[in-house]
GROMACS .gro file of C-alpha atoms in nm:
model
  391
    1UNK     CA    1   0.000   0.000   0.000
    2UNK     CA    2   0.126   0.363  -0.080
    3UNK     CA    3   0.065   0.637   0.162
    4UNK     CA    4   0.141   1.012   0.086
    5UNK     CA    5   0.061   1.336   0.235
    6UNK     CA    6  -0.118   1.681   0.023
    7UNK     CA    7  -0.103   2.013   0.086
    8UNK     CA    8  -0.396   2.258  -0.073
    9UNK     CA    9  -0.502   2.559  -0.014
   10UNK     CA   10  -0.907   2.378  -0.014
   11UNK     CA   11  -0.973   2.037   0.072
   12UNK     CA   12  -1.168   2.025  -0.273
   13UNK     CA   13  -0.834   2.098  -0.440
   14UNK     CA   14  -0.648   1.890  -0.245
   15UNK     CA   15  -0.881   1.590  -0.286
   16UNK     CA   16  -0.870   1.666  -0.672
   17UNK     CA   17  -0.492   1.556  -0.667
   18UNK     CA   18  -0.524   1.292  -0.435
   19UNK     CA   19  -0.773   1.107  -0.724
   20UNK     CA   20  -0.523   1.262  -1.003
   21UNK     CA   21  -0.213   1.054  -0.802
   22UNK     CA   22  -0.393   0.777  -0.671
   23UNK     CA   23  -0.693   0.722  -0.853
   24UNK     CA   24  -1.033   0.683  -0.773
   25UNK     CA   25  -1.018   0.400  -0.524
   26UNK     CA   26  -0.792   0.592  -0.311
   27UNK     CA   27  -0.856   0.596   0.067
   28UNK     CA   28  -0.867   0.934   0.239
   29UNK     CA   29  -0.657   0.832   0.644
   30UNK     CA   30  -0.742   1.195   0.758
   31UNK     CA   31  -0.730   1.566   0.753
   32UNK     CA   32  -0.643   1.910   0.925
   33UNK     CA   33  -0.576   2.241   0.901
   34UNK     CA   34  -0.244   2.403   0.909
   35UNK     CA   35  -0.192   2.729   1.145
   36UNK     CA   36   0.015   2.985   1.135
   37UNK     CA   37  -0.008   3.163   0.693
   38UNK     CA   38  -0.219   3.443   0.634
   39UNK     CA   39  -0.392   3.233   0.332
   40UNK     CA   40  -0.553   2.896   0.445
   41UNK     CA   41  -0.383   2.541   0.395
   42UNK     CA   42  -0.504   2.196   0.432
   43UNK     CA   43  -0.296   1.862   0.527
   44UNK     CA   44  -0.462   1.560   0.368
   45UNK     CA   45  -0.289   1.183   0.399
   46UNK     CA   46  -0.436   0.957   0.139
   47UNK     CA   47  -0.343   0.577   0.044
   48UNK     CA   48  -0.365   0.308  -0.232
   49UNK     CA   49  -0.282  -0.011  -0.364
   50UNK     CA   50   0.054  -0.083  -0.513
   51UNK     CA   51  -0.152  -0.145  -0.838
   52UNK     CA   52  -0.379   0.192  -0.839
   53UNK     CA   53  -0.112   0.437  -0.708
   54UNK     CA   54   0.002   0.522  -1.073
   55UNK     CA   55  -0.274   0.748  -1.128
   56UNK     CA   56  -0.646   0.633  -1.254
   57UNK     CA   57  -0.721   0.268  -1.404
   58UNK     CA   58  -0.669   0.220  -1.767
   59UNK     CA   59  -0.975   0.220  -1.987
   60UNK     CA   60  -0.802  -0.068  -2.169
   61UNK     CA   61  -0.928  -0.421  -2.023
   62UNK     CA   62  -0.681  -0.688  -2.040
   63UNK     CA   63  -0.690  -1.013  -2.207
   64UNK     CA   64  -0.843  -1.334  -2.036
   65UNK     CA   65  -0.591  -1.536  -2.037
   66UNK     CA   66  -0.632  -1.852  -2.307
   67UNK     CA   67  -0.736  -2.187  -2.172
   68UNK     CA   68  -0.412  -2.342  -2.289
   69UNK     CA   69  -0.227  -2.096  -2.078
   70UNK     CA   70  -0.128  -2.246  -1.693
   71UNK     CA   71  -0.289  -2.072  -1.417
   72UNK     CA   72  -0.162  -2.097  -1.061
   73UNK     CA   73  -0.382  -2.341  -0.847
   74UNK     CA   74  -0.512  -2.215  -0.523
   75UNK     CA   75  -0.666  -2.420  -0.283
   76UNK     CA   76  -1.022  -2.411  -0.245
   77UNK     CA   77  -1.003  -2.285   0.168
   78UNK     CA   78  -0.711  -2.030   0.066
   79UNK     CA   79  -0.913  -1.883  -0.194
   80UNK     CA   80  -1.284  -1.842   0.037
   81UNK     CA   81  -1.035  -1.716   0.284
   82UNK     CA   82  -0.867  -1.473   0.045
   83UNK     CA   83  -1.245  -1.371  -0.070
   84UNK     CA   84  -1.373  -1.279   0.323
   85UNK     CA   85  -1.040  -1.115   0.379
   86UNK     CA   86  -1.096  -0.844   0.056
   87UNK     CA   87  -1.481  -0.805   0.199
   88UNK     CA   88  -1.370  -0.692   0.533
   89UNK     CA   89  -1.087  -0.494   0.395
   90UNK     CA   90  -1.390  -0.336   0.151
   91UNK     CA   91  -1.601  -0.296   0.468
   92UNK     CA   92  -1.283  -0.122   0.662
   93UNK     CA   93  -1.203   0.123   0.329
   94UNK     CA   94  -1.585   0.199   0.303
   95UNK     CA   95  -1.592   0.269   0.707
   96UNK     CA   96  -1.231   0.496   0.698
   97UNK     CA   97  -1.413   0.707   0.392
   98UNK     CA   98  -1.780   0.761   0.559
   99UNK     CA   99  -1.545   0.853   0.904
  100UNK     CA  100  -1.310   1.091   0.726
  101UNK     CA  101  -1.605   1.219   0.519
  102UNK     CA  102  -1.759   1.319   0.853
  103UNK     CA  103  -1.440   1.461   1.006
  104UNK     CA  104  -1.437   1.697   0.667
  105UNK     CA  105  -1.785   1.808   0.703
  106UNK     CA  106  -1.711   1.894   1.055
  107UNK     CA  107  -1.427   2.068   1.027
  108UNK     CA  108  -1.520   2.324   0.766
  109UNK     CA  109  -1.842   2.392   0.968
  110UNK     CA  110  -1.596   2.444   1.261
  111UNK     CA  111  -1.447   2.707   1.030
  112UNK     CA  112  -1.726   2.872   0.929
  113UNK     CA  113  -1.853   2.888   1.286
  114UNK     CA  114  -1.508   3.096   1.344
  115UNK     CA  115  -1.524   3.293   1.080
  116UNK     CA  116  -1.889   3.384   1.172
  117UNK     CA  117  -1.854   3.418   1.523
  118UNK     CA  118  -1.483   3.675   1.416
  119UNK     CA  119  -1.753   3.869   1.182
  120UNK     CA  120  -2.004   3.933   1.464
  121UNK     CA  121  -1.783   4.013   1.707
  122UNK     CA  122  -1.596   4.272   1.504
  123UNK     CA  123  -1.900   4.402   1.473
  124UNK     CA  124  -2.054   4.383   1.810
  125UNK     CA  125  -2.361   4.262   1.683
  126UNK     CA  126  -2.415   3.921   1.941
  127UNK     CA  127  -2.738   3.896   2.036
  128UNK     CA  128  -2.772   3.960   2.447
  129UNK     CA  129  -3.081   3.789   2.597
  130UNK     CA  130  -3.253   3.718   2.271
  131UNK     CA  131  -3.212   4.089   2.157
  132UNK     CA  132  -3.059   4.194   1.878
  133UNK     CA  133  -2.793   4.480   1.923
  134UNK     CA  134  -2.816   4.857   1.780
  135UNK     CA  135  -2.519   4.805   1.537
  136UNK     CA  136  -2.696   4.451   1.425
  137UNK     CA  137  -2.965   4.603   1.336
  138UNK     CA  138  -2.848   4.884   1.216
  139UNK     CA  139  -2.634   4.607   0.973
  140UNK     CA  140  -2.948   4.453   0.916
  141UNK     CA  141  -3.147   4.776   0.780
  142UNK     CA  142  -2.869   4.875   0.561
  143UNK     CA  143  -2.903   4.517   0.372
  144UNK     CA  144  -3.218   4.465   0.378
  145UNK     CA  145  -3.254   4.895   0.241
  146UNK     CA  146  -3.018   4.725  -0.082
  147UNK     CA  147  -2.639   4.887   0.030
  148UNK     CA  148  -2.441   4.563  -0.030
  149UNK     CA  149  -2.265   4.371   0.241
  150UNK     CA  150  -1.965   4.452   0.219
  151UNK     CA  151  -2.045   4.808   0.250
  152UNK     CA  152  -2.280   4.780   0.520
  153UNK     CA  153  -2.031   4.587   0.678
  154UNK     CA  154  -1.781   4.858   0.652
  155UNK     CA  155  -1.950   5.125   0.716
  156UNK     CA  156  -2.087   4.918   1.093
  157UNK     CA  157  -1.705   4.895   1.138
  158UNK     CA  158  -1.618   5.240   1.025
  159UNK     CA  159  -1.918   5.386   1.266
  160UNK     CA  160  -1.837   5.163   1.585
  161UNK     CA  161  -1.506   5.334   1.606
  162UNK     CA  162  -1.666   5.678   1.653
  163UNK     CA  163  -1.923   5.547   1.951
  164UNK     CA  164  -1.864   5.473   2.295
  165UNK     CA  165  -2.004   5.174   2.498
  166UNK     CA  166  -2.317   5.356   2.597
  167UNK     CA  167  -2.370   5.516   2.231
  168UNK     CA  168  -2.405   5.151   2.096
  169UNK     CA  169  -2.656   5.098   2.281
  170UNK     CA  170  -2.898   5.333   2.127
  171UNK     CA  171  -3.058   5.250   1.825
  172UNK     CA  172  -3.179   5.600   1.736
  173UNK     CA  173  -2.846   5.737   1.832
  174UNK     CA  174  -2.673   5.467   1.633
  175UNK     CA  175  -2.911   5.567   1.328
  176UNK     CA  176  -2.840   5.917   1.351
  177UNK     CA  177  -2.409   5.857   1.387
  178UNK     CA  178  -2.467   5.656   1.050
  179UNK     CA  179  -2.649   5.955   0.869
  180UNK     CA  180  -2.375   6.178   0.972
  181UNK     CA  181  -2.099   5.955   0.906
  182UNK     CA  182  -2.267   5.899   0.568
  183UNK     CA  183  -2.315   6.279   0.514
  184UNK     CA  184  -1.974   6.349   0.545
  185UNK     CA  185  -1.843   6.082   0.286
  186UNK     CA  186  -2.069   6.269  -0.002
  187UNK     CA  187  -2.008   6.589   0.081
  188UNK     CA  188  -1.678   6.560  -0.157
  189UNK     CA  189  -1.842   6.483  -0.415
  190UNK     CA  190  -2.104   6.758  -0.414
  191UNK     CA  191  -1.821   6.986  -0.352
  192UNK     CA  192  -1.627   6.932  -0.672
  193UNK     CA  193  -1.889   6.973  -0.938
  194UNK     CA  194  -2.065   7.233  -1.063
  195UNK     CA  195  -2.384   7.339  -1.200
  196UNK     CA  196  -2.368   7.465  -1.559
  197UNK     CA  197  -2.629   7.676  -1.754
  198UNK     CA  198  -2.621   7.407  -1.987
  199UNK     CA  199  -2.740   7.107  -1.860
  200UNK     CA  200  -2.816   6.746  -2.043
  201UNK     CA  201  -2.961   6.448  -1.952
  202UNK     CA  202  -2.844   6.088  -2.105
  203UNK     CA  203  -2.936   5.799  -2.043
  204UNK     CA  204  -3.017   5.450  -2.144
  205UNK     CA  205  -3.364   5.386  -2.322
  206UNK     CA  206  -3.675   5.405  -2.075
  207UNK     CA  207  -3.494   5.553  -1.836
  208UNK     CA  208  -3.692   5.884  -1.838
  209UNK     CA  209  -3.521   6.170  -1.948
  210UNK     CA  210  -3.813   6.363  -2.145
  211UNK     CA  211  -4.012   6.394  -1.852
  212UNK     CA  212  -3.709   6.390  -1.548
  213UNK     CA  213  -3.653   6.733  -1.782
  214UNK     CA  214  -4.009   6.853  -1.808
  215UNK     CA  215  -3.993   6.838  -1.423
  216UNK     CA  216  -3.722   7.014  -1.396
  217UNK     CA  217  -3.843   7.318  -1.653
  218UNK     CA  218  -4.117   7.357  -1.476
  219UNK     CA  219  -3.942   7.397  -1.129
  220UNK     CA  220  -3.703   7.665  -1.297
  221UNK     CA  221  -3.911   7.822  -1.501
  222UNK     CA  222  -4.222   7.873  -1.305
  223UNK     CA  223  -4.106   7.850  -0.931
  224UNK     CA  224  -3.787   7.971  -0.981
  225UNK     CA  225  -3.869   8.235  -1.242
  226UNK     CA  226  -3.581   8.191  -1.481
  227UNK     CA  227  -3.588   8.170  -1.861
  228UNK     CA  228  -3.550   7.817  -1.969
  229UNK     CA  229  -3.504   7.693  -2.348
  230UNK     CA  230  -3.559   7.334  -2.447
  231UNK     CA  231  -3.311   7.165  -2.706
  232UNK     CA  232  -3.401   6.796  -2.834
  233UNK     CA  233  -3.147   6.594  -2.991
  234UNK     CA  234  -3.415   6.253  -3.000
  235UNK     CA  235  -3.533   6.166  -3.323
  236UNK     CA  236  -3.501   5.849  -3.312
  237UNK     CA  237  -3.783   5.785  -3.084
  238UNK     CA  238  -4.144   5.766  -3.193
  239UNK     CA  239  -4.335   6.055  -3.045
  240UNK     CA  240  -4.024   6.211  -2.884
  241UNK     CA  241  -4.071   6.560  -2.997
  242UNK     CA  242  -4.409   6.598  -2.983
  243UNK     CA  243  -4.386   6.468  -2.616
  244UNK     CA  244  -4.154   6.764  -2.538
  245UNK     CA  245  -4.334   7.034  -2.769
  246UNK     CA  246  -4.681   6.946  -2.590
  247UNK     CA  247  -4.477   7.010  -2.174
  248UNK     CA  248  -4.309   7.359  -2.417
  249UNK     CA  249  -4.634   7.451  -2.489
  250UNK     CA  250  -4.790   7.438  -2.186
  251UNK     CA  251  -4.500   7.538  -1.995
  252UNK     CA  252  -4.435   7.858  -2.280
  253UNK     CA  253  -4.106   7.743  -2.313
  254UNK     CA  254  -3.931   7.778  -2.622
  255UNK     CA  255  -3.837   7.416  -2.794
  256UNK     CA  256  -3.535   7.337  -3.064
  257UNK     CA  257  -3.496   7.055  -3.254
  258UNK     CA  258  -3.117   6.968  -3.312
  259UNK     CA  259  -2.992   6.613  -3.430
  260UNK     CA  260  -2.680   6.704  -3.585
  261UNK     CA  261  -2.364   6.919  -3.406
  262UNK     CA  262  -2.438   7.279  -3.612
  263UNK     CA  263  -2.829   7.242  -3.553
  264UNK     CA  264  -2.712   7.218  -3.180
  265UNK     CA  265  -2.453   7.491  -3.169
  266UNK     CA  266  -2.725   7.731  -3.381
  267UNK     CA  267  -2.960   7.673  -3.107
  268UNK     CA  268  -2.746   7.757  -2.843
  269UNK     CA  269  -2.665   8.047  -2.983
  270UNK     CA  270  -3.001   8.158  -3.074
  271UNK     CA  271  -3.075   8.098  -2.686
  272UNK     CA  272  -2.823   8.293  -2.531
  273UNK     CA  273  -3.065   8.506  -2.369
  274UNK     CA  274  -3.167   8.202  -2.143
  275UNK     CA  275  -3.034   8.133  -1.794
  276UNK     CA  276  -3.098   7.745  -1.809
  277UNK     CA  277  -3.107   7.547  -2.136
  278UNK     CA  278  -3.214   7.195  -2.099
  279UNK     CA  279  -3.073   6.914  -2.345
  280UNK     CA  280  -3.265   6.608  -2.396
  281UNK     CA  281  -3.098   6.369  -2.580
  282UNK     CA  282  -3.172   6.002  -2.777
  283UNK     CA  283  -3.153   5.674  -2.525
  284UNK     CA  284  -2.981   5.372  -2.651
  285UNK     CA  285  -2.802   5.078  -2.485
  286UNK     CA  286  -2.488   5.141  -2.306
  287UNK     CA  287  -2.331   4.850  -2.519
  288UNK     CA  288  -2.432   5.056  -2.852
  289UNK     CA  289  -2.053   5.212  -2.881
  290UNK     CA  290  -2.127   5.414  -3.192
  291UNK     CA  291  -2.354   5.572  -2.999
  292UNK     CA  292  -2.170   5.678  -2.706
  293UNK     CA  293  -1.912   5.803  -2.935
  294UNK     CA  294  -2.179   6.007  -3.087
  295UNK     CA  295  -2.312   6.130  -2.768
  296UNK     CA  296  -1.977   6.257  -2.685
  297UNK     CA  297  -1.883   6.460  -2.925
  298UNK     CA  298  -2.223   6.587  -2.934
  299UNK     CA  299  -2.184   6.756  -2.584
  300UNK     CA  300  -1.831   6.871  -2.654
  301UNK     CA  301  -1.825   7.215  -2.709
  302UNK     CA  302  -1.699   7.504  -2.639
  303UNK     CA  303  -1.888   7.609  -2.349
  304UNK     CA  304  -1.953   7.395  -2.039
  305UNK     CA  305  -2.209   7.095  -2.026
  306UNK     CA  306  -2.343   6.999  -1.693
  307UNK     CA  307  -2.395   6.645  -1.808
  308UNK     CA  308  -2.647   6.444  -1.605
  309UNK     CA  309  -2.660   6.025  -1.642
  310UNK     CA  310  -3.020   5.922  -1.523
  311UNK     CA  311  -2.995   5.555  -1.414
  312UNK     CA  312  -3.308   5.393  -1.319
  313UNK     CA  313  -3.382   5.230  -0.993
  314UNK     CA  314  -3.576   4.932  -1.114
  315UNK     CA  315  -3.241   4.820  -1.322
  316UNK     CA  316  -3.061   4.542  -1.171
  317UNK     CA  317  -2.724   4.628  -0.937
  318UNK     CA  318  -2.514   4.504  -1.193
  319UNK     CA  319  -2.674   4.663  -1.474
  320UNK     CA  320  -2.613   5.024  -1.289
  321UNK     CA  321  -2.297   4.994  -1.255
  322UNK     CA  322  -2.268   4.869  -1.621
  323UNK     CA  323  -2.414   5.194  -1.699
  324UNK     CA  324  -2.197   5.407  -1.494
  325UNK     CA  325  -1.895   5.227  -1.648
  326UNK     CA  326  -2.007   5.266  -2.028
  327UNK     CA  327  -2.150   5.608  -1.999
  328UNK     CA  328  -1.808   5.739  -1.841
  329UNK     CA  329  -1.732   5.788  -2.207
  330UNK     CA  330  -1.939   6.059  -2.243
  331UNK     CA  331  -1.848   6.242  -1.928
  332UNK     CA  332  -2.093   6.332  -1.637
  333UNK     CA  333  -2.099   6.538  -1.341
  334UNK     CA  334  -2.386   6.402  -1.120
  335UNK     CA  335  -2.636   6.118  -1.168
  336UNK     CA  336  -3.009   6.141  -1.119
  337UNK     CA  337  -3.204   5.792  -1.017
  338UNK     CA  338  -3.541   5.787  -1.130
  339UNK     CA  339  -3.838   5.597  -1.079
  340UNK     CA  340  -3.827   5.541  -0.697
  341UNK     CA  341  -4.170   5.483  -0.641
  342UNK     CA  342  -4.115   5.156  -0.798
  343UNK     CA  343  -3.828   5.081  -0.608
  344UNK     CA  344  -3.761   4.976  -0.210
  345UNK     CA  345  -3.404   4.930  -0.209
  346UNK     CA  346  -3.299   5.319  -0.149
  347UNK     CA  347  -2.969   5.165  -0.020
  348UNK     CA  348  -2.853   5.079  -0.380
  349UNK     CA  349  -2.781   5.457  -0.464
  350UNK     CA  350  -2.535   5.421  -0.179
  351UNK     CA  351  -2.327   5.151  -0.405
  352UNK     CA  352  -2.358   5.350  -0.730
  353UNK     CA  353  -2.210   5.668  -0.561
  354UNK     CA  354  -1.937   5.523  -0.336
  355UNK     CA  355  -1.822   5.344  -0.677
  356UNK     CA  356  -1.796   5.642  -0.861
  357UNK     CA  357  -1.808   5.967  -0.657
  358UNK     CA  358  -2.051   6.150  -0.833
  359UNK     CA  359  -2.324   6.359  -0.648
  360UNK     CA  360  -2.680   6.254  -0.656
  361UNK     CA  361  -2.907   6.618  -0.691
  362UNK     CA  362  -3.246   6.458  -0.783
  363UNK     CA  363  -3.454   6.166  -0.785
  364UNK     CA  364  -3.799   6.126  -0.939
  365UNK     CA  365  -4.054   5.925  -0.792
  366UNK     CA  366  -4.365   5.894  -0.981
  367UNK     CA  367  -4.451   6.039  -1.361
  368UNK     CA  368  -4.655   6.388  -1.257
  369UNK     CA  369  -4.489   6.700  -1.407
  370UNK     CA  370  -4.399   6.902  -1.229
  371UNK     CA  371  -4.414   6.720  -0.966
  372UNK     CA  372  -4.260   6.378  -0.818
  373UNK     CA  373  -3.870   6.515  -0.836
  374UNK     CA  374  -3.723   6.582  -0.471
  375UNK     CA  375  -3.424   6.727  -0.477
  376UNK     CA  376  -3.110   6.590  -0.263
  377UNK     CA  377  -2.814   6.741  -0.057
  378UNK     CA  378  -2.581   6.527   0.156
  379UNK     CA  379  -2.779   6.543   0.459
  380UNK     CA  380  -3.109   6.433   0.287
  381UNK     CA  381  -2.941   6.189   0.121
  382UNK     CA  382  -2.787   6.015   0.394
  383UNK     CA  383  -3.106   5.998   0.600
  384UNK     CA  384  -3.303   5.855   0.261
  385UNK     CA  385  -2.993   5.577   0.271
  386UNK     CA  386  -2.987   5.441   0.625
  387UNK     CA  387  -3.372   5.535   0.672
  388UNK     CA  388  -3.464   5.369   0.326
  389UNK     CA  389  -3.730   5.640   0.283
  390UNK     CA  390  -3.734   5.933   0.051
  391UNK     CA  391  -3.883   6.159   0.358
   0.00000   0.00000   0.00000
């Protein structure tokens, strides 16, 4: 019999080679983990027959041998004792595997136990007579409001530090150290951006940009009292313009229609007496290159473009971040998430913006114009994150 000893940095991966050396029929003698590196390691001692240790069986049978050929005679009792010997050795193997099998099973639950029990108590979040703790649940809201868990995880870390002993026990206190600890971490972003007199919305398709900038023309022209033009560059959807002509006209805003780079530039120039001009502008996928590129040097001009990149909140995680990541091409200051009334998972703007630093000034929640659009400062934001509430 041949005995030798693995090392793997998974018991999967080590078992893997054992088969690859050994071959199927191998017998697993035991297991541990070795202490002491900073990546995990695992000892496994395997053994085989003389005959199977040169790695798995050949697929080739061999011969029978001929009748003519001499074959060694064993005696009847050697051979039935030969036969009960390789059943109990078949027994013993099957035993050693089922016992080792067990000892496996156990020993990674062992290690998940430790690595659960280091998690919660770095946290602080044990349960104490069948309560759970501020910071637990505070974990627990910022989850369940859609920040990811490795977020919410840091930020629990990153907000235990400022709190003493007493402080963690106070839910509401705990809440309110996370808005302001949240608060602070945005308020770089609002503070290097600014807001442009030209200002255009992009987007993927369905996201909402015709009516996100209705709502916002209305705000600035009849609440703020300032004179707003409209500029459309979408004519590629069906209905596009007349959508925006019919909020003009009922708004008395002035409307341009500008697909190509002049057309735009003309209208810019013919609204120079404005104090906000509002760009809408064609949605396509974010995997449509061409039209990125388009988009780009659409924008590009000679005067500044407050660029805004609507992303809504019924897209999946991965697909805003997709968007984030493909739309960078264009360039944008500050991202708008709309359609938050069909959303519950507030906590998910939290992942966009701590991904890419931009600052959040609006959200839409609902399709009324003018109405529906709240708009967002650090503060407001950071209570609609850990709150999971827009008020």
């Amino acid at each position: 019999m041949k005995i030798k000893r693995y090392e793997a940095s998974s018991i999967q991966e080590a078992i893997v080679k054992i088969k690859n050396d050994l071959g199927e029929q191998a017998i697993l003698l035991s297991s541990k983990r070795l202490r002491g590196g900073r990546t995990p390691l695992f000892e496994l001692t395997a053994a085989a027959d003389e005959g199977q240790a040169e790695g798995r069986p050949s697929a080739v049978p061999r011969p029978e041998p001929r009748a003519t050929e001499r074959t060694p005679l064993v005696p009847q009792e050697s051979q039935e004792t030969l036969q009960a010997f390789r059943r109990d050795l078949e027994d013993l193997k099957a035993l050693v595997i089922e016992a080792n099998r067990k000892n496996i099973l156990y020993g990674e639950l062992m290690e998940l136990k430790e690595s659960l029990n280091s998690f919660f108590d770095m946290l602080g979040v044990r349960k104490a007579e069948g309560k759970p703790q501020p910071l637990s649940k505070l974990y627990c809201n910022l989850v369940a409001g859609g920040v990811s868990k490795d977020r919410a995880y840091r930020l629990v870390g990153l907000i235990r530090k400022g709190l003493t002993a007493q402080a963690e026990e106070d839910f509401d206190g705990v809440l309110h150290s996370a808005e302001e600890f949240i608060q602070k971490s945005l308020v770089p972003s609002y503070e290097r951006t600014r807001q442009g007199r030209v200002v255009a919305f992009v987007g993927p398709t369905g996201v909402g940009k015709t009516t996100t900038l209705a709502k916002l023309a209305a705000r600035w022209a009849l609440e703020e009292d300032k004179k707003v033009g409209l500029v459309t560059a979408d004519t590629y959807r069906i209905a596009a313009i007349e959508q925006l002509r019919t909020y003009a006209k009922i708004m008395g805003l002035p409307l341009e229609v500008a697909s190509e780079k002049e057309e735009f530039k003309n209208a810019l120039h013919r609204f120079r007496d404005r104090d906000v001009i509002l760009i809408d502008t064609p949605g396509r996928s974010f995997t449509d290159e061409r039209h990125l590129d388009r988009l780009r040097d659409y924008l590009r001009l000679e005067i500044p473009v407050e660029t805004n990149l609507l992303i809504s909140m019924t897209a999946s995680p991965e697909n805003m971040l997709a968007t984030t990541s493909r739309f960078d091409k264009v360039g944008y200051e500050a991202i708008i998430f709309t359609k938050l009334d069909e959303s519950n998972a507030y906590g998910q703007i939290y992942n966009i913006i701590d991904q890419v630093g931009k600052p959040v000034y609006y959200v839409t929640n609902g399709q009324n114009v003018p109405h529906d659009i709240e708009r967002l400062n650090p503060a407001k934001l950071a209570k609609m994150i850990v709150r999971n509430s827009l008020h």
